[in-house]
Every structure is written in structure tokens, then in C-alpha cells.
Amino acid sequence: MLRALADLFGTLSRSGHLVLDDPALAAEHFAFLVMGADVDRGMFVPAILDRAAVEARAAAGAAVFLRAYTPA
């Protein structure tokens, strides 16, 4: 998944839609902003995840990513 995201982010960077130097690092940032907390919860605190909360955290993570990588 990270390789596919890095390829996509590299393409978006070359087209001017994102500003980044390292597509692979941007892919890691995106993946962990979007799903990192829930992966941790799933591994260390067995619980049923609330779909709405997962979606809200994913949307918030994507928004943070876009604030960091969208051209000014």
C-alpha cells in the first residue's frame, strides 16, 4: 500500500497538486495519520472499533496531510 501511495503522491507532486520532496515519506505520513491510531488500538487494546469514530479520525488525518502538502 505504501508503494502505491508513494507513486500516487509522486505523480501529484509532479503535476503541482502536492508539494513534497520525498513521496515515500509522504506516503508514510498519510498512512499513519489516517489509520495509525486505530492500528495501535487494534493491536494493543482488543475492542470493537466504532465506524463513525474511525471515519472521523481518517478524515481528520487526511485534512492534516493536505494542510502539510498542498501548495500555498
mmCIF file of C-alpha atoms in Angstrom:
data_model
loop_
_atom_site.group_PDB
_atom_site.id
_atom_site.type_symbol
_atom_site.label_atom_id
_atom_site.label_comp_id
_atom_site.label_asym_id
_atom_site.label_seq_id
_atom_site.Cartn_x
_atom_site.Cartn_y
_atom_site.Cartn_z
ATOM 1 C CA MET A 1 0.000 0.000 0.000
ATOM 2 C CA LEU A 2 2.777 2.467 0.873
ATOM 3 C CA ARG A 3 4.448 1.949 -2.510
ATOM 4 C CA ALA A 4 1.164 2.686 -4.331
ATOM 5 C CA LEU A 5 0.624 5.816 -2.230
ATOM 6 C CA ALA A 6 4.204 6.955 -2.878
ATOM 7 C CA ASP A 7 3.688 6.504 -6.624
ATOM 8 C CA LEU A 8 0.430 8.469 -6.481
ATOM 9 C CA PHE A 9 1.932 11.255 -4.372
ATOM 10 C CA GLY A 10 4.928 11.466 -6.719
ATOM 11 C CA THR A 11 2.551 11.908 -9.653
ATOM 12 C CA LEU A 12 0.547 14.537 -7.765
ATOM 13 C CA SER A 13 3.761 16.348 -6.863
ATOM 14 C CA ARG A 14 4.987 16.422 -10.464
ATOM 15 C CA SER A 15 1.622 17.826 -11.568
ATOM 16 C CA GLY A 16 1.768 20.563 -8.906
ATOM 17 C CA HIS A 17 -1.098 19.270 -6.756
ATOM 18 C CA LEU A 18 1.186 18.445 -3.814
ATOM 19 C CA VAL A 19 4.469 19.941 -2.650
ATOM 20 C CA LEU A 20 6.873 17.302 -1.352
ATOM 21 C CA ASP A 21 10.463 16.154 -1.700
ATOM 22 C CA ASP A 22 10.061 12.506 -0.712
ATOM 23 C CA PRO A 23 6.952 10.653 -1.946
ATOM 24 C CA ALA A 24 7.757 7.593 0.186
ATOM 25 C CA LEU A 25 7.924 9.679 3.363
ATOM 26 C CA ALA A 26 4.693 11.470 2.418
ATOM 27 C CA ALA A 27 3.049 8.055 1.961
ATOM 28 C CA GLU A 28 4.142 7.051 5.464
ATOM 29 C CA HIS A 29 2.821 10.322 6.879
ATOM 30 C CA PHE A 30 -0.535 9.844 5.148
ATOM 31 C CA ALA A 31 -0.940 6.206 6.152
ATOM 32 C CA PHE A 32 -0.171 6.791 9.799
ATOM 33 C CA LEU A 33 -2.207 9.987 10.061
ATOM 34 C CA VAL A 34 -5.213 8.197 8.563
ATOM 35 C CA MET A 35 -5.024 4.803 10.272
ATOM 36 C CA GLY A 36 -2.183 4.734 12.794
ATOM 37 C CA ALA A 37 -4.222 5.272 15.954
ATOM 38 C CA ASP A 38 -6.735 2.586 15.034
ATOM 39 C CA VAL A 39 -3.986 0.115 14.113
ATOM 40 C CA ASP A 40 -2.441 0.709 17.535
ATOM 41 C CA ARG A 41 -5.785 0.269 19.255
ATOM 42 C CA GLY A 42 -6.427 -2.939 17.347
ATOM 43 C CA MET A 43 -3.036 -4.387 18.251
ATOM 44 C CA PHE A 44 -2.840 -3.389 21.908
ATOM 45 C CA VAL A 45 -6.385 -2.863 23.152
ATOM 46 C CA PRO A 46 -8.748 -5.533 21.871
ATOM 47 C CA ALA A 47 -12.002 -3.739 21.168
ATOM 48 C CA ILE A 48 -14.606 -3.296 18.525
ATOM 49 C CA LEU A 49 -13.883 -0.081 16.661
ATOM 50 C CA ASP A 50 -16.671 2.432 16.192
ATOM 51 C CA ARG A 51 -17.090 3.033 12.449
ATOM 52 C CA ALA A 52 -18.033 6.701 12.809
ATOM 53 C CA ALA A 53 -15.031 7.378 15.045
ATOM 54 C CA VAL A 54 -12.681 5.576 12.643
ATOM 55 C CA GLU A 55 -14.044 7.602 9.718
ATOM 56 C CA ALA A 56 -13.747 10.861 11.685
ATOM 57 C CA ARG A 57 -10.109 10.127 12.610
ATOM 58 C CA ALA A 58 -9.321 9.189 8.999
ATOM 59 C CA ALA A 59 -10.880 12.403 7.678
ATOM 60 C CA ALA A 60 -9.017 14.478 10.268
ATOM 61 C CA GLY A 61 -5.742 12.750 9.370
ATOM 62 C CA ALA A 62 -6.294 13.377 5.664
ATOM 63 C CA ALA A 63 -7.012 17.044 6.410
ATOM 64 C CA VAL A 64 -3.741 17.374 8.345
ATOM 65 C CA PHE A 65 -1.870 15.733 5.461
ATOM 66 C CA LEU A 66 -3.387 18.135 2.939
ATOM 67 C CA ARG A 67 -2.532 21.158 5.096
ATOM 68 C CA ALA A 68 1.074 19.984 5.165
ATOM 69 C CA TYR A 69 1.461 19.047 1.490
ATOM 70 C CA THR A 70 -0.943 21.242 -0.504
ATOM 71 C CA PRO A 71 0.674 24.178 -2.355
ATOM 72 C CA ALA A 72 0.160 27.584 -0.740
#
